[in-house]
Amino acid sequence: MAVRLLSKIRLVPELRGAAYSSAAAQLSDFEVQHKTPVIRKQKIIPVAQYGGRHAVTMLPGGGIGPEVMGYVREIFKYIGAPIDFEVVDIDPTVDNDEDVQYAITTIKRNGVGLKGNIETKSEAAYVTSRNVALRNELDMYAYVLNCKSFPGVPTRHKDIDVVIIRQNTEGEYAMLEHESVYGVIESMKVVTATNSERVCRFAFEFAKRNGRKKVTTVHKANIMKLSDGLFLETSRRLARDEYPEIEHNDMIIDNCCMQLVAKPHQFDVMLMTNLYGSIVSNVVCGLLGGAGLLSGRNYGDHYAVFEPGTRNTGTAIAGKNIANPIAMINASVDMLEHLGHHYHADLIRRAVNKTINVDKIVTPDVGGTASSTEVVNNIMVNIGKMARG
Amino acid sequence: MSLITRNVFRTLIQGSQHVGKGLHTTSVTADKNVCFAPLSISTLQTSKEGRVKCTLIPGDGVGPELVYSVQEVFKAAGIPVDFESYFFSEVNPTLSAPLEDVVGSIARNKICIKGILATPDFSHTGELQTLNMKLRNALDLYANVVHVKSLPNVKCRHHDVDCIIIREQTEGEYSALEHESVPGVVECLKIITAAKSERIAKFAFDYAVKMRRKKVTAVHKANIMKLGDGLFLRSCEEMAKLYPRIQFEKMIVDNCTMQMVSNPNQFDVMVTPNLYGNIVDNLASGLVGGAGVVAGASYSADCAVFEQGARHIFSGAVGKNIANPTAMLLCSANLLAHVNLHSYSKMIKNAINKVLTDGKVRTKDLGGQSTTKDFTYAVIHSLA
């Protein structure tokens, strides 16, 4: 099922880096992606933007997904965001991939998706993780997690501002495992030069575009000398040859985790392969106040999918009105920004920040007492005030 | 004094009741869409008080009368929309605003409501492109949508017609490429491109998804024009693969028109190249009550222009106060929905439905004797 698109794609040298160089200031990220792709599409599908409104695929997923998506829709309706959601429900209990394939098709034709966490209940070997399938099929090779402290959330470290960029489609998640001899299982970690270069370039371009100073490559090249070595070498080469203005260093993953919990302020942009990214993003989420606050972004050359930062469904707290809606709302803000609707994005972001930092109305998971609906209502009240004021 | 205290008290109670309600039961504590014009579309031109700006082109024929009706209703309902009016006409070129001004205004405001522009049978300047086509090309308004829907109490041969006709309107027969190669032999080029065909096909399917429709029918004449219409048809087939949950079928245009008049209920969403779309639009409009009751809209990626579905200027009725403003009012309601003013949109639609259902105020085309003004005021009185 997870047909790798990688083999079919060739890097087009003259287009490399062209995505960001020209008139990037006027173009929204969505437009950059669709008007100046770094890699050519196999088949260009016209974008779903009509009369200034965008169509966006919404995958509520399992657990708390449907309820937090409900809040997002309430807020969007309230502020009149020019977005038309196409909701696709995926049944986690069914073993076949029909729903997932349909979801992938809808993202392909809309270009943008907003997703909760999709459960893969089946542990049968032939059923791939749906999240992984989605990323691989859409070739969304880069994952970005913006980690910025909320002053209103009590944490051990203040003013953390780190961006984690993670290779999203290969490495340990290549899903190539086999039992060569009875009792001996081999799991393959695949690192390719093409994908490494793409994600490294993405990281440096991201740093450049967002005025970041430093990129740190996280690896374990002292042990996995060839695979992680390739990744590290690629990032070093790019830093040296193409982005001399951005400071670059590297750090071994185990040390990195220690440094993160001890001195997180030394990091700016962090670049890493798949599994390390998963670990590090969860570490940082923990530092900032848990799973309910941060939002992550998956980028490919043609598609972008926005989701809560840590990938767990929260089935245990579903329906209890205590789920933290902030992560999903932040993801929707990221989406609005990606599509170029800065006015709405800014309004929601300010309202969310005011709710957390000034009003201090937050759910129990970050030390508050409010219910999900109280948080959402307060955000909407703030939006109302800000829009009029 | 007692009145004031009572009112204050009531307001407080209402306020507290609202706070008590959670999201699960109702929606929001703050008042919903009403008084929320400031936030309709980020890119929309909004003035300081948070009003939406909209370009208005009255057009020719009865256009100005119908547009006036819309303005009256907007005024009465207190809808926060400001019009930027341009007189734009091909039959009256001396008074017409320049194309660039109108295009600039629509590009800035992103929305426009437009009456019908008359097209003379001959050109004063020798140009082949009409003003309508120039406007569409300048803004790249490639998709025309006409929603043909039976209205209550409008007597027609067919009932419960509800189909959406989507028409490509920037190429095909309307490319304005005609020439006389040898005296007495005129060639007219019909242009079909893959890019534009795919774009309109995708638009049709996306529209079907948005409107929760089940079926898309591609209308073509690929049995005769094997290459041109063949390309259009292939592009539609290609797009249909991306929409496995929407049924796709094809129909030849001549058969389509016959089916339309004998059994229009079989159609759901139809996607057509330029000329066929024009014909099918008008045919379908005739099925549900004529040019006066069918609303349409044209879309580009950024802008939306709302206009009547069947483009008929009805010049015979100019100044007689007999034209039916229903189509134009429905257009305005669609415009409001497009900029997220859903409550106002519903308000106008409900009012129109109520007036039609009551059947007391009917314009001449619907078999009554009422005037445009009567109808407008009836709608205003039914606003709730």
Short mmCIF file of C-alpha atoms in Angstrom, two decimals, chain A:
data_model
loop_
_atom_site.label_atom_id
_atom_site.label_comp_id
_atom_site.label_asym_id
_atom_site.label_seq_id
_atom_site.Cartn_x
_atom_site.Cartn_y
_atom_site.Cartn_z
CA MET A 1 0.00 0.00 0.00
CA ALA A 2 2.62 2.51 0.92
CA VAL A 3 3.87 2.97 -2.58
CA ARG A 4 6.94 5.08 -2.25
CA LEU A 5 6.80 8.03 -4.50
CA LEU A 6 10.46 8.66 -4.02
CA SER A 7 11.64 6.41 -6.77
CA LYS A 8 9.49 8.23 -9.32
CA ILE A 9 10.67 11.67 -8.43
CA ARG A 10 13.73 13.26 -9.84
CA LEU A 11 15.22 16.39 -8.43
CA VAL A 12 15.17 19.09 -11.03
CA PRO A 13 18.43 20.96 -10.47
CA GLU A 14 17.41 24.32 -11.88
CA LEU A 15 14.39 24.43 -9.66
CA ARG A 16 16.23 23.72 -6.45
CA GLY A 17 15.87 26.51 -4.04
CA ALA A 18 13.80 28.47 -6.52
CA ALA A 19 10.83 27.93 -4.28
CA TYR A 20 11.88 30.52 -1.82
CA SER A 21 14.17 32.87 -3.60
CA SER A 22 11.79 34.95 -5.69
CA ALA A 23 9.34 37.36 -4.19
CA ALA A 24 8.78 35.09 -1.24
CA ALA A 25 7.51 37.98 0.80
CA GLN A 26 4.39 38.44 -1.29
CA LEU A 27 3.52 34.79 -1.66
CA SER A 28 1.84 32.79 1.04
CA ASP A 29 3.33 29.40 1.85
CA PHE A 30 0.45 27.80 0.00
CA GLU A 31 1.25 29.76 -3.10
CA VAL A 32 4.97 29.05 -2.82
CA GLN A 33 4.16 25.38 -2.67
CA HIS A 34 1.85 25.40 -5.64
CA LYS A 35 3.36 27.97 -7.91
CA THR A 36 7.04 27.19 -7.52
CA PRO A 37 7.44 23.57 -6.52
CA VAL A 38 10.99 22.39 -5.98
CA ILE A 39 10.19 19.02 -7.45
CA ARG A 40 7.90 18.71 -10.40
CA LYS A 41 4.54 17.15 -9.87
CA GLN A 42 3.87 14.02 -11.83
CA LYS A 43 0.40 15.28 -12.56
CA ILE A 44 -0.63 18.80 -11.83
CA ILE A 45 -3.99 18.96 -10.16
CA PRO A 46 -5.61 22.40 -10.15
CA VAL A 47 -5.84 23.83 -6.65
CA ALA A 48 -9.14 23.99 -4.84
CA GLN A 49 -9.43 27.72 -4.41
CA TYR A 50 -12.56 29.36 -5.70
CA GLY A 51 -13.70 32.93 -5.19
CA GLY A 52 -11.13 33.37 -2.42
CA ARG A 53 -12.31 30.32 -0.46
CA HIS A 54 -10.15 27.26 0.07
CA ALA A 55 -11.32 23.69 0.33
CA VAL A 56 -9.51 21.77 3.07
CA THR A 57 -9.67 18.12 4.00
CA MET A 58 -10.54 17.51 7.63
CA LEU A 59 -9.67 14.17 9.18
CA PRO A 60 -11.07 14.19 12.71
CA GLY A 61 -9.44 10.86 13.53
CA GLY A 62 -10.08 9.01 16.76
CA GLY A 63 -10.22 9.78 20.48
CA ILE A 64 -10.64 13.47 21.19
CA GLY A 65 -10.24 14.28 17.48
CA PRO A 66 -13.90 14.76 16.58
CA GLU A 67 -14.62 16.97 19.56
CA VAL A 68 -11.64 19.29 19.15
CA MET A 69 -12.37 19.48 15.41
CA GLY A 70 -15.84 20.58 16.42
CA TYR A 71 -14.31 23.47 18.36
CA VAL A 72 -12.17 24.45 15.39
CA ARG A 73 -15.24 24.54 13.19
CA GLU A 74 -17.11 26.64 15.74
CA ILE A 75 -14.29 29.16 15.83
CA PHE A 76 -13.92 29.23 12.05
CA LYS A 77 -17.61 29.76 11.65
CA TYR A 78 -17.57 32.48 14.25
CA ILE A 79 -14.81 34.50 12.65
CA GLY A 80 -15.91 33.66 9.14
CA ALA A 81 -12.74 32.05 7.89
CA PRO A 82 -12.98 31.46 4.14
CA ILE A 83 -12.44 27.72 4.42
CA ASP A 84 -14.73 24.93 3.28
CA PHE A 85 -14.01 21.72 5.14
CA GLU A 86 -14.41 18.37 3.51
CA VAL A 87 -14.73 15.92 6.38
CA VAL A 88 -13.51 12.37 5.91
CA ASP A 89 -14.06 9.91 8.73
CA ILE A 90 -11.76 6.96 9.00
CA ASP A 91 -13.05 3.94 10.83
CA PRO A 92 -10.18 2.66 13.00
CA THR A 93 -11.64 -0.81 13.44
CA VAL A 94 -11.80 -1.72 9.77
CA ASP A 95 -8.78 -3.52 8.42
CA ASN A 96 -8.93 -2.36 4.83
CA ASP A 97 -7.40 0.82 3.55
CA GLU A 98 -10.30 2.20 1.59
CA ASP A 99 -11.01 5.12 3.90
CA VAL A 100 -7.35 6.01 4.18
CA GLN A 101 -6.92 5.91 0.44
CA TYR A 102 -9.92 8.16 0.05
CA ALA A 103 -8.52 10.56 2.63
CA ILE A 104 -5.23 10.67 0.73
CA THR A 105 -7.07 11.36 -2.52
CA THR A 106 -8.98 14.24 -0.96
CA ILE A 107 -5.77 15.79 0.35
CA LYS A 108 -4.25 15.40 -3.09
CA ARG A 109 -7.02 17.36 -4.69
CA ASN A 110 -7.38 19.95 -1.94
CA GLY A 111 -3.68 20.36 -1.31
CA VAL A 112 -4.17 20.99 2.40
CA GLY A 113 -5.39 18.87 5.27
CA LEU A 114 -6.15 19.32 8.95
CA LYS A 115 -5.99 16.12 10.91
CA GLY A 116 -6.46 14.70 14.34
CA ASN A 117 -4.71 11.53 15.23
CA ILE A 118 -5.81 8.54 13.28
CA GLU A 119 -5.75 5.30 15.18
CA THR A 120 -4.49 2.09 13.72
CA LYS A 121 -6.15 -0.49 15.91
CA SER A 122 -5.06 -3.48 13.90
CA GLU A 123 -1.67 -4.95 14.75
CA ALA A 124 -1.68 -7.25 11.77
CA ALA A 125 1.57 -6.99 9.91
CA TYR A 126 -0.01 -6.12 6.60
CA VAL A 127 -1.88 -3.10 7.97
CA THR A 128 0.45 -0.14 7.98
CA SER A 129 0.07 2.70 10.40
CA ARG A 130 -2.38 5.12 8.89
CA ASN A 131 -0.40 8.18 9.89
CA VAL A 132 2.70 6.75 8.27
CA ALA A 133 0.77 5.75 5.18
CA LEU A 134 -0.59 9.26 4.84
CA ARG A 135 2.83 10.85 5.10
CA ASN A 136 4.44 8.41 2.71
CA GLU A 137 1.75 8.50 0.05
CA LEU A 138 1.67 12.27 0.06
CA ASP A 139 5.46 12.39 0.22
CA MET A 140 5.41 14.86 3.08
CA TYR A 141 9.06 14.61 3.90
CA ALA A 142 9.37 17.41 6.43
CA TYR A 143 7.71 17.78 9.77
CA VAL A 144 7.91 21.08 11.64
CA LEU A 145 7.11 21.58 15.28
CA ASN A 146 7.23 25.11 16.61
CA CYS A 147 7.98 24.97 20.31
CA LYS A 148 7.45 28.27 22.02
CA SER A 149 6.77 28.68 25.71
CA PHE A 150 3.44 30.00 26.87
CA PRO A 151 4.15 32.38 29.77
CA GLY A 152 0.88 31.38 31.40
CA VAL A 153 1.73 27.71 31.65
CA PRO A 154 3.88 26.87 34.69
CA THR A 155 6.98 24.96 33.54
CA ARG A 156 10.54 24.42 34.71
CA HIS A 157 12.08 26.40 31.87
CA LYS A 158 10.87 29.77 30.65
CA ASP A 159 11.07 31.32 27.19
CA ILE A 160 11.93 28.27 25.20
CA ASP A 161 11.76 28.90 21.47
CA VAL A 162 12.86 25.91 19.44
CA VAL A 163 11.83 24.66 16.03
CA ILE A 164 12.13 20.96 15.42
CA ILE A 165 12.38 19.80 11.83
CA ARG A 166 12.13 16.11 11.29
CA GLN A 167 12.54 13.84 8.30
CA ASN A 168 9.11 12.34 8.03
CA THR A 169 9.08 9.57 5.45
CA GLU A 170 12.05 7.26 5.82
CA GLY A 171 14.68 6.25 8.38
CA GLU A 172 13.34 3.87 10.99
CA TYR A 173 9.83 4.37 9.68
CA ALA A 174 10.60 2.72 6.37
CA MET A 175 8.45 -0.19 7.58
CA LEU A 176 10.83 -2.79 6.27
CA GLU A 177 11.05 -5.57 8.78
CA HIS A 178 11.54 -9.25 8.26
CA GLU A 179 12.54 -12.41 10.02
CA SER A 180 15.46 -13.73 8.05
CA VAL A 181 16.10 -16.74 10.27
CA TYR A 182 13.65 -17.93 12.88
CA GLY A 183 14.14 -15.79 15.96
CA VAL A 184 16.17 -13.12 14.19
CA ILE A 185 14.37 -10.01 13.06
CA GLU A 186 15.91 -7.36 10.95
CA SER A 187 14.46 -3.91 10.80
CA MET A 188 15.82 -1.67 8.12
CA LYS A 189 16.53 1.97 8.61
CA VAL A 190 16.72 3.64 5.24
CA VAL A 191 18.45 6.96 4.70
CA THR A 192 18.68 8.31 1.18
CA ALA A 193 20.73 11.19 -0.11
CA THR A 194 17.74 12.66 -1.95
CA ASN A 195 15.47 12.78 1.04
CA SER A 196 18.20 13.93 3.38
CA GLU A 197 19.03 16.76 1.07
CA ARG A 198 15.41 17.74 0.71
CA VAL A 199 14.78 17.93 4.43
CA CYS A 200 18.10 19.63 5.15
CA ARG A 201 17.43 22.22 2.51
CA PHE A 202 13.96 22.67 3.94
CA ALA A 203 15.46 23.28 7.38
CA PHE A 204 17.97 25.85 6.18
CA GLU A 205 15.41 27.61 4.04
CA PHE A 206 13.07 27.64 7.01
CA ALA A 207 15.77 29.18 9.17
CA LYS A 208 16.51 31.77 6.51
CA ARG A 209 12.91 32.69 5.90
CA ASN A 210 12.09 32.98 9.56
CA GLY A 211 15.21 34.84 10.61
CA ARG A 212 16.62 32.01 12.67
CA LYS A 213 20.32 32.01 13.46
CA LYS A 214 21.37 28.44 14.05
CA VAL A 215 20.61 24.93 12.84
CA THR A 216 21.56 21.92 14.94
CA THR A 217 21.66 18.50 13.29
CA VAL A 218 20.80 15.71 15.68
CA HIS A 219 22.18 12.27 14.82
CA LYS A 220 23.87 9.12 16.05
CA ALA A 221 26.58 8.98 13.44
CA ASN A 222 29.12 7.67 15.92
CA ILE A 223 27.27 4.35 15.90
CA MET A 224 25.37 4.36 12.64
CA LYS A 225 28.28 5.69 10.68
CA LEU A 226 26.83 5.18 7.24
CA SER A 227 23.13 5.99 7.56
CA ASP A 228 23.22 8.82 10.06
CA GLY A 229 26.57 9.69 8.62
CA LEU A 230 24.97 10.41 5.28
CA PHE A 231 22.37 12.63 6.88
CA LEU A 232 24.98 14.50 8.88
CA GLU A 233 27.27 14.87 5.89
CA THR A 234 24.45 16.26 3.77
CA SER A 235 23.53 18.86 6.35
CA ARG A 236 27.17 19.86 6.78
CA ARG A 237 27.64 20.22 3.05
CA LEU A 238 24.56 22.39 2.65
CA ALA A 239 25.54 24.55 5.61
CA ARG A 240 29.01 25.07 4.21
CA ASP A 241 28.21 25.49 0.52
CA GLU A 242 24.85 27.15 0.38
CA TYR A 243 23.96 28.66 3.72
CA PRO A 244 27.17 30.08 5.17
CA GLU A 245 25.19 32.83 6.90
CA ILE A 246 23.45 30.34 9.15
CA GLU A 247 25.39 28.85 12.01
CA HIS A 248 25.44 25.08 11.97
CA ASN A 249 26.45 22.52 14.56
CA ASP A 250 25.59 18.92 15.30
CA MET A 251 24.84 16.92 18.38
CA ILE A 252 24.45 13.26 19.21
CA ILE A 253 20.91 12.32 20.09
CA ASP A 254 21.56 11.09 23.64
CA ASN A 255 23.51 14.20 24.53
CA CYS A 256 20.87 16.28 22.81
CA CYS A 257 18.11 14.92 25.05
CA MET A 258 20.15 15.72 28.13
CA GLN A 259 20.95 19.21 26.89
CA LEU A 260 17.29 19.78 26.09
CA VAL A 261 16.07 19.13 29.58
CA ALA A 262 19.05 20.90 31.18
CA LYS A 263 19.73 23.88 28.93
CA PRO A 264 17.04 24.14 26.27
CA HIS A 265 17.84 27.75 25.40
CA GLN A 266 20.93 26.85 23.42
CA PHE A 267 18.79 25.43 20.60
CA ASP A 268 17.26 27.31 17.74
CA VAL A 269 16.33 25.11 14.76
CA MET A 270 16.87 21.38 15.24
CA LEU A 271 17.13 19.03 12.30
CA MET A 272 16.93 15.27 12.61
CA THR A 273 15.85 11.96 11.17
CA ASN A 274 12.53 10.31 11.79
CA LEU A 275 12.72 8.43 15.08
CA TYR A 276 14.91 10.99 16.84
CA GLY A 277 12.41 13.60 15.78
CA SER A 278 9.61 11.68 17.37
CA ILE A 279 11.52 11.42 20.64
CA VAL A 280 12.83 14.95 20.74
CA SER A 281 9.48 16.51 19.90
CA ASN A 282 7.86 14.66 22.75
CA VAL A 283 10.63 15.73 25.11
CA VAL A 284 10.15 19.37 24.16
CA CYS A 285 6.37 19.10 24.34
CA GLY A 286 6.82 17.83 27.88
CA LEU A 287 9.07 20.76 28.71
CA LEU A 288 6.44 23.21 27.51
CA GLY A 289 3.44 21.74 29.23
CA GLY A 290 2.33 18.55 27.59
CA ALA A 291 0.61 17.18 24.59
CA GLY A 292 -2.25 19.60 24.45
CA LEU A 293 -0.58 22.80 23.40
CA LEU A 294 1.65 22.47 20.37
CA SER A 295 0.82 21.97 16.76
CA GLY A 296 2.86 20.26 14.08
CA ARG A 297 3.03 20.71 10.34
CA ASN A 298 3.80 18.13 7.67
CA TYR A 299 5.15 19.52 4.43
CA GLY A 300 5.76 17.93 1.11
CA ASP A 301 6.42 19.64 -2.16
CA HIS A 302 2.75 19.78 -3.01
CA TYR A 303 0.79 19.08 0.11
CA ALA A 304 0.66 20.24 3.67
CA VAL A 305 -1.10 18.59 6.58
CA PHE A 306 -1.54 20.22 9.96
CA GLU A 307 -2.05 18.31 13.17
CA PRO A 308 -1.57 18.51 16.94
CA GLY A 309 2.11 18.29 17.85
CA THR A 310 2.21 15.04 19.69
CA ARG A 311 0.60 12.13 18.05
CA ASN A 312 -1.66 10.48 20.55
CA THR A 313 -5.38 10.16 20.32
CA GLY A 314 -6.37 10.73 23.94
CA THR A 315 -9.06 8.08 23.77
CA ALA A 316 -9.19 7.92 27.57
CA ILE A 317 -10.42 11.48 27.94
CA ALA A 318 -12.68 11.57 24.89
CA GLY A 319 -16.16 12.87 25.58
CA LYS A 320 -15.32 14.13 29.08
CA ASN A 321 -15.01 17.77 28.05
CA ILE A 322 -11.51 18.04 29.53
CA ALA A 323 -9.42 17.57 26.39
CA ASN A 324 -7.14 20.49 25.68
CA PRO A 325 -8.36 22.10 22.46
CA ILE A 326 -5.35 24.42 22.11
CA ALA A 327 -3.18 22.06 20.04
CA MET A 328 -5.81 21.59 17.39
CA ILE A 329 -6.70 25.27 17.35
CA ASN A 330 -3.02 26.11 16.91
CA ALA A 331 -2.86 23.61 14.06
CA SER A 332 -5.79 25.35 12.40
CA VAL A 333 -4.02 28.70 12.86
CA ASP A 334 -0.96 27.25 11.14
CA MET A 335 -3.22 26.15 8.33
CA LEU A 336 -4.77 29.59 7.92
CA GLU A 337 -1.31 31.09 7.82
CA HIS A 338 -0.18 28.56 5.25
CA LEU A 339 -3.13 29.50 3.05
CA GLY A 340 -2.33 33.18 3.41
CA HIS A 341 -5.29 34.18 5.58
CA HIS A 342 -3.09 36.10 7.96
CA TYR A 343 -5.83 38.28 9.37
CA HIS A 344 -7.84 35.35 10.71
CA ALA A 345 -4.75 33.45 11.80
CA ASP A 346 -3.43 36.40 13.73
CA LEU A 347 -6.76 37.03 15.39
CA ILE A 348 -7.15 33.46 16.62
CA ARG A 349 -3.53 33.26 17.73
CA ARG A 350 -3.81 36.42 19.79
CA ALA A 351 -7.07 35.23 21.33
CA VAL A 352 -5.52 31.87 22.21
CA ASN A 353 -2.45 33.48 23.75
CA LYS A 354 -4.58 35.86 25.78
CA THR A 355 -6.71 32.98 27.03
CA ILE A 356 -3.67 31.02 28.18
CA ASN A 357 -1.36 33.78 29.35
CA VAL A 358 -3.60 36.55 30.62
CA ASP A 359 -6.98 35.04 31.43
CA LYS A 360 -5.30 31.78 32.49
CA ILE A 361 -8.29 29.74 31.50
CA VAL A 362 -6.77 26.35 30.74
CA THR A 363 -7.69 22.68 31.01
CA PRO A 364 -6.47 20.42 33.86
CA ASP A 365 -3.59 18.92 31.85
CA VAL A 366 -1.71 22.21 32.02
CA GLY A 367 -2.71 23.02 35.57
CA GLY A 368 -6.04 24.72 35.08
CA THR A 369 -9.55 23.85 36.09
CA ALA A 370 -11.53 24.90 33.05
CA SER A 371 -13.38 22.54 30.76
CA SER A 372 -12.67 22.36 27.04
CA THR A 373 -15.80 24.31 26.23
CA GLU A 374 -14.91 27.06 28.70
CA VAL A 375 -11.53 27.46 27.03
CA VAL A 376 -13.11 27.61 23.58
CA ASN A 377 -15.78 30.04 24.70
CA ASN A 378 -13.19 32.29 26.25
CA ILE A 379 -11.18 32.24 23.03
CA MET A 380 -14.26 33.25 21.11
CA VAL A 381 -15.07 36.04 23.53
CA ASN A 382 -11.50 37.28 23.11
CA ILE A 383 -11.81 37.12 19.34
CA GLY A 384 -14.99 39.17 19.58
CA LYS A 385 -13.31 41.82 21.70
CA MET A 386 -10.23 42.00 19.52
CA ALA A 387 -12.21 42.19 16.30
CA ARG A 388 -14.29 45.07 17.55
CA GLY A 389 -11.56 46.85 19.42
#
